[in-house]
Structures are given as C-alpha cells and as structure tokens.
Amino acid sequence: MCGIVGYVGPDEALPIILEGLRRLEYRGYDSAGVALLDGRMEVVKKAGKLAELERELADRGAPSGNVGMGHTRWATHGEPSDRNAHPHVDCEGRIAVIHNGIIENFHELRAGLEKRGHTLGSETDTEVVAHMIEERFDGDLAEAVRSTVRELEGAYALVVCSIDDPTRIVGVKVSSPLVVGLGDGESMLASDIPAVLARTTTVIPVEEGQVVDVTPDGVVVTDLDGNRVEVAPIVVDWDVSRAQKGGFDDFMLKEIHEQPSAIRDTLVGRVDDRGMLALDELHVPADVLREVDKVFVVACGTAFHSGLVAKYAIEHWTRLPVEIEIASEFRYRDPVLGPDTLTLAVSQSGETIDTLEAARHAKRQGSRVIAVTNTVGSSLAREADGVLYTHAGPEIGVAATKTFATQMVAQHLTALYLAQVRGAMFPAEIAAEVDELRRLPGKVRQALALDAQIAEIAAEYADARDVLFIGRHTGYPAALEGALKLKEISYIHAEGYPAGELKHGPIALVEPGVPVVAVATECHVYPKMLSNIQEVLARGADVIAVATEGDTAIGDLAKHVLLVPRTPELFSPVVVSVPLQLLAYHIAKLRGCDVDQPRNLAKSVTVE
C-alpha cells in the first residue's frame, strides 16, 4: 500500500523525492519520511500526511544530498506514529530501509536480532530488515540485500541506502510493485510510475524476485542469487499534467469527468479494417478460447462490481457459464479449474495482492489467465497469459471512477471477442454492439451534465444515517458500486441490494425518510423494478431514481429523478454509474470529507 521514491543523480534529491511522494500519497498517508545522504545520513519522518513532514522539514532545515529516498505509509504493523514511520535504520544509523508490503516472519527474525544484541525502536516489521542488512553488509550493499531477502517471507518491495555505499540505492521486489526510472545521468526507484514522470518517461518494471542496483549511470538487475538479468526499458505515454488536478477541486471529480475520454481511449485500436475485433494483447490462441467451457472472473471491490457486469455480458453473448468470485476468497475454496477454463483477473493497479494470488492459483491449475488492468508492466499484466489494458491513464483518487467504466468496457470487448472466435454471434451483431460501445463516451458526457441537479439532491441527504441502493439485472452491480462509493468517501452507511431481495430482509431497514437510490433504467425487468420501488415507497422511503430519458412513469413514484440517455442494458452501468459517483462526491464534500484520500483506505491493496 505504501509509496516509495528513491533518487540518485546530480541534483538535490529532496525536492525530487517530495514531488514523487505527492504523486504517491494516494497509496498511504498515515506518515511520511525521507533519508538523505551527504557525507552523513539524515532521516526525517513524521506521522500524518505528507504536509506534516514538509512542515517538519521547514522547521528544522531541509537536509541536502544527491542520493536519497522517501516513503509515505499505510500502516500494517504498528500504529501511525513518528517512530513507526519509515525510513527505518540499523543500530548505528548507517543503513536505511523503506518498505511496501508485509514481512510475515518478522516476529521470529526480530527475536533473533534482539538475542544478538540489536535494539529495535519501532513496532514495524520493516525495521528488522535494516538490522539484518547491517549484519550482512561488507562493502557491497546489493549483496547484503540479496543475502537478507533470502531469509524473508512475505510480499514486499524494499529500497535501501547506506552511508558506507553512498552512490547508490538498492531495491528488491517480491510481489509488491517497483519500477526504475531512467533519466539523463540520474535514476529513480518508485512503487508506481507517476512518481518518476517529472524526470523521465523511460521505466523498467522490476520483475518478481529481482534486485536492482541503481546509480546515476543506470541500473544493474540481478536475481536473488546475484546472476545478471537483462532488462528492456519501456516508454510510458503519460505526462505529468495527466497526474495533476487540471483545474478541478479534487482528483476524484477530475477523474469522473475524464470518463468519456478514458472510454474512448480504451476502445481505440480494438477493431480491424474488416470491422472485426482484434485484441492482439490477449495472446491466447483462438483455438484455445474455442475449447473453453467455463469462465471465472476474480476481482476485489470496484473491480468485482465490473466483473458482475461482465458475467451478464459473457453469458448472454457466448452462452458460457461464468463464476464471479471475490479474489481474496477464490483460492481458499478450492475452485474447479483446468485447461478448459478461462480466468479474467481484474485489477486497476495490476498489483492487488488478492487478485494477483488468485491469478497465480488459476495458472497453477492449468487455466488460461487474461488480466484486465490499467497499468502497463504491472505484476498481473506480466504474469497473465494475456492482457487487455484499459487505457484510463493515472487514477490518483483512491475511490475508483474512470477505471470502473473502462474495466466494464474492456470486459465487454473481451466478451464480444469470445463470441467472435467461438462463432456465438454473427459479425453484424458484434459490429452493432461495438457501435453501441462507441456511443458510450457521448452518453457519459450527457450524464455528467446532471451535476448541478445532483448537487441539490446531495444537499438534502448529506446528513442521512443510512442509504439503500437497489437495482435488478445489470442495475444490481451498479447499485453495489453506488453504495460502495458513498460509504467509502462520505462514511455514511450504505448498502446495495438486488431489488427483488428487499422482501427477504433488507426492507426492515426502510422507514419514513430513508433515502433509497433505485437504478430503474429501461431493461427487460423494468416492470418488476417499479414494483420494488412501490414496496419501499409504501414504507415511507424517499426514492431517488436513475431512469431513462423519456420515462414518464417513474416521476409518479420517485421524489427525485435523474434521467440518463437510453443505453442497452448490458452497457447501462457505464452510464448509470456517473450520477451515482457524483451523488457520493457531493455528499462527501458537504460533510467535509477528503474525497481523494478517504480514511483507512489506500489506492492499491498490496497485502492480504
């Protein structure tokens, strides 16, 4: 979850590190710290958001140096505090370590270190690494790191510097993300690409079990045994401006408004000159896809909701059965997988540890794995058999918005491609569905125009204690996502339900004045949805309906109606999610909540 930045080069390191940390604060903001080398090592760290560290640096005087590293923390071991903040140092303060992930055997390692006379000052699992490197350091920092890592168990990325080897920083990746940025006479290490974009667009995604020895002249990559590994840098097509707010008050609002362009970018280049889908990134042969008899979708959170939409689409267009599973539960229930199954693993970052482990489990069982991710070079993208990138660009706000839309679109493309190679649909039918996908950016833009109306509704319900979201068919995953958005950024209790399930328990929560958000767009179960709205209306609920333009019946039932463009029901959640995102946004802002960095959450969940 944590953010890591390291720099070696000709310039003062601290401003570069702080700028990188600002772009990574979405990964964690319980505390932050830096370590700089300049003839000595100076470590400054502070509990709270990055601004607290910057104030501390201003008060005590900023350390100088051309080599250094910084960290922004999402707490796992040990409460958020000054002493638990990273970097952590060895007994003599000559080696510093920053860390993203978990060292699972740290209790055992800590006990051994204390028996051998080491004094540890924090509650973290990270600090043991600094002391272990101290014991193994003999002039070669990279070798000391390799020797230490062989004894660690867990999922982590580490970055290390030492006053006794002051021209380099050393990093290692075991499950958690790490990239190298290659500049002109300078190099960087970071846990995510936006942190290096101000200096370079040339990056090396660090592979599993690799150690990187980074100097101003470049990088040497080895495996854990010290064998040299050849690497191929990639050039990313983002620029710094895409990681800034672009005139909006918050990253979340900016990213909500970026959805039309993100959807359009996800569709670009996916249709050939004959009008056929061409998903070259999948790398799964058509004859293999023709033999698949079941599809699994594994994901977490918002990505899971996108997978529910994919289940409807794949089953409808291909007639293949689809199982959708929360990734953290998938491998523990012993799913029946094999060469005749296809697994879609969906993760915005491509580093979500539960989804990554689910994908690895599926591969071990012989299933082909296709990753749906937004991050080029991510662990999931590299480990899957094939990948479909969503091309949403960097998403800085913790609450997923544009990546939800693009995940749905990417999975729609995958579903249609499966139908194409399996002959489940005629080419003209597929072309018609692709045309509908191409209309989505315009329809999302129309939905964004509801913003002022939604802000007025939000003012009425900003003090609500509970909010229910209901929907049927693809309206159900849209309801789940709407509830998730509201609870995670406004801290109001919100739940999403299939509308037909109300009578089986949830309707007991409905009392006069309780807001019920009903996804009631045009679909084959629309009459049943109206009946479910009648049920909550009879109990005194305030109904906020998201309905289709031209709907004249819904106004007699709902207190508030948000009309969105007519959209085929399999694509409808892409459009419906926009007013639900805006409703959550405006309520959260009225409640004084930090919409970009909601409490207790981080953008990428890289620990189980």
XYZ file of C-alpha atoms in Angstrom:
608
model
C 0.000 0.000 0.000
C 2.869 2.369 0.752
C 4.552 4.843 -1.582
C 8.280 4.569 -2.306
C 10.571 7.042 -4.086
C 14.354 6.921 -4.406
C 16.741 9.180 -6.335
C 20.412 9.194 -7.333
C 21.794 11.870 -9.641
C 23.354 15.303 -9.937
C 20.505 17.340 -8.445
C 19.325 17.904 -4.906
C 17.356 14.783 -4.090
C 14.865 16.120 -1.546
C 12.637 18.238 -3.859
C 12.520 15.373 -6.369
C 11.609 12.858 -3.662
C 8.901 15.071 -2.172
C 7.382 15.691 -5.595
C 7.310 11.941 -6.217
C 5.738 11.301 -2.815
C 2.992 13.817 -3.537
C 2.053 11.743 -6.566
C 2.060 8.581 -4.444
C 0.263 9.818 -1.343
C -2.873 8.055 -2.564
C -1.045 4.807 -1.664
C -0.923 5.716 2.014
C -0.951 8.788 4.205
C -0.545 7.642 7.805
C 3.006 9.001 7.956
C 5.905 10.016 5.726
C 9.667 10.264 5.898
C 12.900 10.776 3.974
C 16.553 9.735 4.233
C 19.278 11.805 2.516
C 22.981 11.005 2.051
C 25.526 13.819 2.012
C 28.638 12.659 3.872
C 26.259 11.520 6.572
C 22.740 10.135 6.677
C 19.912 12.353 7.821
C 16.484 10.847 8.433
C 13.368 12.963 8.979
C 9.932 11.390 9.440
C 6.574 12.424 10.779
C 3.157 10.915 11.493
C 0.283 12.264 9.410
C 0.013 13.300 5.810
C 2.924 14.447 3.693
C 2.212 18.058 4.621
C 3.207 17.258 8.211
C 6.609 16.029 7.023
C 7.049 19.116 4.867
C 6.323 21.344 7.873
C 8.844 19.398 9.932
C 11.468 19.809 7.211
C 10.785 23.545 7.050
C 11.081 23.914 10.831
C 14.330 22.002 11.285
C 16.007 22.778 7.971
C 15.851 20.551 4.908
C 18.694 18.013 4.564
C 20.774 18.142 1.409
C 22.250 15.408 -0.756
C 22.159 13.943 -4.244
C 21.142 10.472 -3.061
C 18.065 9.758 -1.007
C 14.711 8.094 -0.658
C 11.261 8.812 0.730
C 8.187 6.935 1.885
C 4.504 7.540 2.522
C 2.928 4.885 4.725
C -0.302 2.951 5.020
C 0.054 1.283 8.411
C 0.079 -2.500 8.760
C 2.440 -3.359 11.646
C 2.355 -0.670 14.305
C 0.125 2.345 14.725
C 0.676 5.510 12.676
C 3.310 7.406 14.677
C 6.645 9.150 14.324
C 8.616 6.143 15.497
C 6.789 3.717 13.199
C 7.179 5.979 10.166
C 9.730 4.996 7.510
C 12.677 5.073 6.830
C 13.985 2.704 9.496
C 17.668 2.432 10.319
C 20.114 -0.058 11.796
C 21.786 0.219 15.208
C 24.312 2.851 14.133
C 22.083 4.753 11.741
C 24.227 3.921 8.705
C 21.686 1.848 6.744
C 18.118 2.981 5.986
C 15.223 0.926 4.631
C 11.794 1.793 3.263
C 9.237 -0.899 2.585
C 5.895 -1.629 0.986
C 4.222 -4.883 1.982
C 4.489 -7.344 4.853
C 7.364 -9.412 6.273
C 5.401 -12.382 7.566
C 8.191 -13.957 9.648
C 9.304 -10.720 11.291
C 8.483 -11.883 14.858
C 10.960 -14.737 14.532
C 13.552 -12.508 12.865
C 13.131 -9.769 15.472
C 13.590 -12.228 18.326
C 16.821 -13.456 16.772
C 18.145 -9.928 16.274
C 17.374 -8.953 19.856
C 19.159 -12.053 21.133
C 22.202 -10.991 19.132
C 22.220 -7.560 20.789
C 20.278 -5.374 18.357
C 17.986 -2.677 19.733
C 14.820 -2.051 17.711
C 12.861 1.135 18.309
C 9.607 0.588 16.399
C 6.712 -1.846 16.207
C 7.143 -2.380 12.473
C 8.143 -5.440 10.504
C 10.317 -3.165 8.343
C 12.927 -2.336 10.943
C 14.188 -5.909 11.156
C 15.385 -5.610 7.540
C 17.717 -2.715 8.335
C 19.318 -4.683 11.174
C 19.636 -7.836 9.075
C 21.392 -5.881 6.320
C 23.650 -4.363 8.970
C 24.812 -7.855 9.933
C 25.497 -8.829 6.324
C 26.987 -5.630 4.917
C 30.628 -5.962 3.862
C 31.057 -3.151 1.375
C 28.556 -4.425 -1.227
C 25.073 -3.151 -0.451
C 23.349 -5.130 -3.207
C 24.847 -8.409 -1.970
C 23.830 -7.620 1.607
C 20.259 -7.030 0.393
C 20.240 -10.298 -1.579
C 21.524 -12.216 1.436
C 18.872 -10.666 3.677
C 15.968 -11.240 1.316
C 16.668 -14.971 1.175
C 15.540 -15.144 4.809
C 12.407 -13.041 4.454
C 8.916 -14.441 3.999
C 6.077 -12.323 2.702
C 5.105 -9.935 -0.073
C 7.141 -6.761 -0.234
C 9.238 -4.218 -2.083
C 12.294 -2.771 -0.330
C 14.573 0.158 -1.069
C 17.837 0.539 0.855
C 20.623 3.100 1.098
C 23.806 3.203 3.171
C 26.271 5.913 4.134
C 29.007 3.337 3.528
C 27.990 2.881 -0.133
C 26.743 6.407 -0.814
C 26.428 6.496 -4.617
C 23.613 4.000 -4.985
C 20.243 2.818 -3.772
C 19.218 -0.822 -3.944
C 15.700 -2.156 -4.414
C 14.110 -5.572 -4.426
C 10.665 -6.782 -5.492
C 8.885 -9.793 -4.048
C 5.199 -9.461 -5.059
C 4.839 -5.725 -4.323
C 5.291 -3.222 -7.175
C 8.558 -1.467 -8.000
C 9.773 0.425 -11.087
C 13.040 2.044 -12.119
C 13.022 5.419 -13.866
C 15.963 6.074 -16.203
C 16.875 9.728 -16.740
C 19.816 11.674 -18.132
C 22.610 10.995 -15.654
C 20.126 10.115 -12.944
C 17.972 7.185 -11.887
C 14.951 6.694 -9.669
C 13.117 3.892 -7.899
C 9.405 4.103 -7.139
C 6.402 1.984 -6.337
C 4.365 3.497 -9.166
C 5.077 5.216 -12.476
C 3.574 8.692 -11.708
C 6.338 9.286 -9.155
C 9.042 9.387 -11.858
C 7.187 11.185 -14.641
C 8.561 14.631 -13.843
C 12.068 13.312 -14.606
C 11.584 10.588 -17.213
C 9.097 8.513 -19.183
C 11.560 5.626 -19.613
C 10.965 2.962 -16.993
C 11.914 -0.604 -16.162
C 9.193 -2.600 -14.381
C 11.056 -4.712 -11.832
C 10.169 -8.382 -12.154
C 9.423 -10.831 -9.377
C 12.489 -11.815 -7.339
C 14.787 -9.188 -8.851
C 17.289 -6.904 -7.113
C 18.088 -3.547 -8.718
C 21.326 -1.698 -8.038
C 20.618 1.897 -9.045
C 23.281 4.555 -9.686
C 23.316 7.823 -11.657
C 24.699 5.889 -14.628
C 21.841 3.394 -14.777
C 20.786 0.144 -13.212
C 22.135 -3.366 -12.785
C 19.459 -6.014 -12.314
C 20.143 -9.430 -10.783
C 18.144 -12.325 -9.464
C 18.273 -13.220 -5.781
C 21.389 -15.345 -6.404
C 23.271 -12.439 -7.967
C 23.018 -13.557 -11.581
C 22.835 -10.630 -14.022
C 19.435 -10.220 -15.717
C 18.936 -8.368 -18.996
C 16.051 -5.923 -18.962
C 14.147 -3.975 -21.602
C 13.001 -0.457 -20.664
C 9.575 0.699 -21.798
C 8.358 4.219 -22.598
C 5.069 5.242 -20.973
C 2.713 7.604 -22.770
C 1.568 9.571 -19.727
C 2.808 13.067 -18.982
C 2.939 14.958 -15.707
C -0.155 17.024 -16.474
C -2.293 13.878 -16.501
C -1.359 13.313 -12.884
C -2.470 16.794 -11.792
C -5.940 18.104 -10.966
C -6.412 20.016 -14.218
C -8.449 22.833 -12.689
C -10.830 20.612 -10.700
C -11.094 20.855 -6.920
C -10.230 17.193 -6.429
C -8.665 14.350 -8.337
C -11.883 12.366 -7.920
C -14.001 14.996 -9.661
C -11.413 15.362 -12.409
C -11.393 11.610 -12.957
C -15.200 11.417 -13.032
C -15.128 13.986 -15.833
C -12.353 12.129 -17.652
C -14.577 9.108 -18.217
C -15.666 9.942 -21.775
C -12.057 10.216 -22.965
C -10.962 7.184 -20.923
C -13.694 5.037 -22.503
C -12.800 6.304 -25.963
C -9.110 5.523 -25.396
C -9.973 2.020 -24.218
C -11.854 1.377 -27.469
C -9.167 2.781 -29.785
C -7.366 0.205 -31.934
C -9.548 -2.739 -30.925
C -11.332 -3.120 -34.316
C -9.526 -4.067 -37.550
C -10.147 -2.906 -41.125
C -12.786 -5.612 -41.616
C -14.780 -4.418 -38.625
C -13.695 -7.441 -36.569
C -12.415 -7.221 -33.004
C -8.619 -7.506 -32.871
C -7.410 -7.892 -29.283
C -3.770 -8.644 -30.019
C -2.729 -8.190 -26.374
C -4.712 -11.230 -25.259
C -2.078 -13.687 -26.547
C -4.466 -16.601 -26.030
C -4.913 -18.541 -29.290
C -8.397 -18.576 -30.802
C -8.430 -22.373 -30.858
C -7.837 -22.400 -27.089
C -10.688 -19.950 -26.497
C -12.963 -22.117 -28.614
C -12.381 -25.030 -26.228
C -13.163 -23.087 -23.047
C -16.255 -24.374 -21.283
C -16.309 -22.062 -18.246
C -15.107 -18.576 -17.378
C -14.056 -17.362 -13.936
C -13.843 -13.661 -13.060
C -11.770 -12.742 -9.993
C -11.507 -9.220 -8.597
C -11.925 -7.076 -5.488
C -14.010 -4.018 -4.634
C -14.987 -1.868 -7.590
C -13.271 -4.278 -9.989
C -15.512 -7.050 -8.611
C -18.575 -4.981 -9.474
C -17.260 -4.566 -13.019
C -16.848 -8.331 -13.132
C -20.503 -8.820 -12.221
C -21.412 -6.788 -15.305
C -19.009 -8.936 -17.345
C -20.762 -12.081 -16.120
C -24.067 -10.881 -17.591
C -22.392 -9.974 -20.891
C -20.315 -13.131 -21.329
C -23.192 -15.462 -20.522
C -25.586 -13.565 -22.799
C -23.265 -13.311 -25.806
C -21.317 -16.585 -25.578
C -23.638 -18.893 -23.575
C -20.608 -19.870 -21.483
C -21.226 -20.255 -17.741
C -19.412 -17.644 -15.663
C -18.441 -17.736 -11.998
C -17.608 -14.404 -10.371
C -15.599 -14.547 -7.147
C -14.104 -12.120 -4.648
C -10.396 -12.688 -5.271
C -9.497 -12.961 -1.589
C -11.821 -15.977 -1.263
C -11.141 -17.628 -4.613
C -8.136 -19.841 -3.968
C -9.262 -20.809 -0.480
C -12.449 -22.515 -1.642
C -10.653 -24.969 -3.963
C -12.316 -23.877 -7.248
C -12.534 -26.429 -10.062
C -10.100 -25.114 -12.674
C -8.283 -26.660 -15.593
C -7.158 -26.202 -19.196
C -10.776 -25.881 -20.314
C -11.352 -22.790 -18.132
C -10.539 -19.125 -18.707
C -9.872 -16.755 -15.797
C -10.312 -12.997 -16.086
C -8.339 -11.233 -13.353
C -9.401 -7.604 -12.978
C -7.296 -5.035 -11.111
C -6.786 -1.323 -11.773
C -3.224 -1.326 -10.482
C -2.334 -4.843 -11.523
C -0.753 -5.156 -8.068
C -3.799 -6.058 -5.940
C -2.304 -8.934 -3.995
C -5.531 -10.930 -3.616
C -6.243 -10.763 -7.341
C -2.613 -11.498 -8.179
C -2.597 -14.588 -5.966
C -5.937 -15.726 -7.403
C -4.494 -15.437 -10.913
C -1.397 -17.364 -9.884
C -3.568 -20.099 -8.402
C -5.620 -20.321 -11.592
C -2.449 -20.645 -13.677
C -1.097 -23.386 -11.428
C -4.338 -25.291 -12.022
C -3.897 -25.012 -15.798
C -6.396 -22.236 -16.506
C -5.511 -19.557 -19.038
C -5.455 -16.130 -17.381
C -6.310 -12.802 -19.012
C -5.565 -9.667 -16.998
C -7.740 -6.574 -17.267
C -5.640 -3.762 -15.830
C -4.808 -0.096 -16.217
C -1.100 -0.391 -15.519
C 1.447 -1.281 -18.178
C 4.151 -3.569 -16.843
C 2.258 -4.397 -13.638
C 2.764 -7.745 -11.932
C -0.635 -9.028 -13.045
C -0.027 -7.989 -16.646
C 3.329 -9.746 -16.717
C 2.164 -12.961 -15.076
C -1.054 -13.429 -17.054
C -1.148 -15.274 -20.370
C -2.639 -12.187 -21.967
C -3.763 -8.712 -21.019
C -6.315 -6.122 -22.028
C -5.243 -2.650 -20.927
C -7.947 -0.161 -20.042
C -6.002 2.982 -21.080
C -7.691 5.121 -18.434
C -4.474 6.972 -17.590
C -3.341 7.516 -13.997
C -6.125 7.498 -11.418
C -4.964 9.343 -8.307
C -8.178 9.456 -6.277
C -8.476 6.421 -4.024
C -12.125 5.858 -4.986
C -12.201 4.251 -8.440
C -14.283 6.090 -11.034
C -12.906 6.161 -14.568
C -11.222 2.807 -14.058
C -14.610 1.261 -13.198
C -16.017 2.496 -16.507
C -13.037 1.296 -18.512
C -12.937 -2.068 -16.766
C -16.526 -2.654 -17.825
C -15.788 -1.599 -21.397
C -12.659 -3.759 -21.580
C -14.595 -6.783 -20.341
C -17.373 -6.084 -22.836
C -14.714 -6.189 -25.556
C -13.411 -9.464 -24.154
C -16.910 -10.940 -24.080
C -17.584 -9.913 -27.679
C -14.204 -11.282 -28.752
C -15.051 -14.624 -27.135
C -18.355 -14.618 -29.029
C -16.491 -13.796 -32.239
C -13.896 -16.566 -32.051
C -16.480 -19.107 -30.870
C -18.997 -18.191 -33.575
C -21.652 -17.433 -30.965
C -22.708 -14.214 -32.731
C -22.889 -13.106 -36.341
C -20.312 -10.483 -37.391
C -23.082 -7.955 -37.957
C -24.337 -8.492 -34.406
C -20.873 -7.919 -32.979
C -20.442 -4.802 -35.121
C -23.731 -3.461 -33.792
C -22.611 -3.952 -30.192
C -19.255 -2.283 -30.912
C -21.143 0.678 -32.373
C -23.084 0.923 -29.109
C -19.805 0.892 -27.177
C -18.572 3.764 -29.322
C -21.644 5.793 -28.351
C -20.879 5.461 -24.641
C -18.498 8.461 -24.342
C -21.216 10.798 -25.608
C -23.808 9.275 -23.283
C -21.479 9.564 -20.290
C -20.916 13.208 -21.225
C -24.699 13.733 -21.140
C -24.868 12.087 -17.713
C -22.154 14.436 -16.429
C -24.487 17.333 -17.259
C -26.682 16.219 -14.323
C -24.073 17.543 -11.890
C -25.984 20.629 -10.734
C -29.198 18.655 -10.164
C -27.273 16.008 -8.242
C -25.612 18.645 -6.049
C -29.075 19.890 -5.000
C -30.197 16.355 -4.120
C -26.972 15.776 -2.184
C -27.697 18.813 -0.006
C -30.965 17.192 1.072
C -29.352 13.921 2.169
C -25.890 14.903 3.387
C -26.917 14.090 6.967
C -28.515 10.737 6.193
C -27.604 7.883 8.520
C -28.324 5.064 6.066
C -28.840 4.892 2.319
C -30.053 1.856 0.364
C -29.224 1.267 -3.303
C -31.330 -1.181 -5.304
C -31.312 -2.494 -8.850
C -32.125 -5.536 -10.959
C -30.100 -7.332 -13.648
C -27.144 -5.043 -14.533
C -28.695 -2.423 -12.276
C -27.674 -4.587 -9.321
C -23.882 -4.235 -9.768
C -24.470 -0.539 -10.458
C -26.300 -0.334 -7.109
C -23.450 -2.133 -5.359
C -20.945 0.303 -6.818
C -23.066 3.320 -5.909
C -23.265 2.128 -2.307
C -19.528 1.473 -2.186
C -18.728 4.955 -3.470
C -20.980 6.615 -0.897
C -19.693 4.655 2.082
C -16.009 4.907 1.220
C -15.847 8.678 0.714
C -18.690 10.047 2.894
C -18.635 7.430 5.710
C -22.420 7.076 5.533
C -23.647 3.515 5.960
C -24.825 2.408 2.528
C -25.740 -0.993 1.111
C -26.573 -2.245 -2.352
C -29.139 -4.991 -2.896
C -30.874 -6.806 -5.723
C -34.262 -5.107 -5.616
C -36.084 -8.456 -5.556
C -34.287 -9.324 -2.305
C -35.880 -6.465 -0.373
C -38.704 -8.688 0.837
C -36.203 -11.187 2.221
C -34.886 -8.929 4.939
C -33.497 -5.532 3.873
C -36.917 -3.875 3.688
C -36.916 -3.965 7.503
C -34.416 -1.087 7.326
C -36.834 1.145 5.431
C -38.632 3.766 7.482
C -40.004 7.217 6.686
C -37.361 9.487 5.214
C -34.754 6.817 4.479
C -33.239 7.559 1.057
C -33.416 4.666 -1.394
C -31.483 5.093 -4.647
C -33.158 2.985 -7.327
C -31.432 2.100 -10.602
C -34.532 1.966 -12.786
C -33.312 2.362 -16.340
C -35.018 0.737 -19.309
C -34.485 -3.042 -19.271
C -36.394 -6.318 -19.548
C -37.161 -6.336 -15.802
C -38.236 -2.688 -15.602
C -41.859 -3.509 -14.577
C -40.557 -5.593 -11.675
C -38.264 -2.745 -10.658
C -41.267 -0.418 -10.482
C -42.974 -2.897 -8.155
C -39.924 -2.924 -5.881
C -39.931 0.866 -5.785
C -43.609 0.745 -4.771
C -42.623 -1.522 -1.859
C -40.162 0.958 -0.344
C -42.427 3.898 -1.154
C -45.199 2.284 0.869
C -42.832 2.247 3.867
C -42.103 5.959 3.597
C -38.781 5.900 1.743
C -37.517 8.899 -0.221
C -36.817 7.409 -3.640
C -34.042 8.810 -5.823
C -34.396 7.119 -9.202
C -31.900 6.890 -12.021
C -34.097 6.350 -15.078
C -34.049 6.549 -18.868
C -34.827 9.720 -20.758
C -38.461 9.731 -21.830
C -39.638 7.691 -18.835
C -42.940 9.266 -17.770
C -43.970 6.635 -15.213
C -41.099 6.960 -12.772
C -41.942 10.544 -11.818
C -45.123 9.391 -10.062
C -43.072 7.172 -7.736
C -39.745 8.877 -7.068
C -39.149 12.078 -5.125
C -36.146 12.798 -7.345
C -35.479 11.513 -10.872
C -32.124 11.594 -12.677
C -32.632 10.905 -16.376
C -29.767 9.369 -18.350
C -29.575 8.585 -22.086
C -31.189 5.387 -23.361
C -28.486 2.671 -23.295
C -28.648 -1.105 -23.940
C -28.967 -2.804 -20.586
C -25.636 -4.664 -20.777
C -23.873 -1.300 -21.221
C -26.155 0.680 -18.930
C -23.939 0.536 -15.774
C -21.260 2.554 -17.589
C -23.697 5.465 -17.859
C -25.653 4.884 -14.633
C -22.512 4.900 -12.506
C -21.849 8.566 -13.351
C -24.757 10.097 -11.372
C -24.076 7.659 -8.527
C -20.433 8.775 -8.387
C -21.455 12.434 -8.435
C -24.038 11.876 -5.693
C -21.409 10.296 -3.451
C -18.931 13.056 -4.308
C -21.246 15.949 -3.456
C -22.493 14.355 -0.229
C -18.914 13.706 0.891
C -17.875 17.290 0.121
C -20.837 18.673 2.070
C -19.784 16.508 5.024
C -16.255 17.897 4.880
C -14.643 14.604 3.887
C -11.394 14.223 1.952
C -12.700 12.578 -1.210
C -9.249 11.856 -2.656
C -7.861 10.230 0.484
C -10.702 8.644 2.460
C -9.795 7.379 5.892
C -8.341 3.884 6.322
C -8.120 3.296 2.566
C -5.294 3.199 0.049
C -5.374 3.025 -3.718
C -3.620 -0.279 -4.222
C -4.084 -3.151 -1.780
C -0.771 -4.981 -1.893
C -1.070 -7.014 1.331
C -3.506 -9.795 2.151
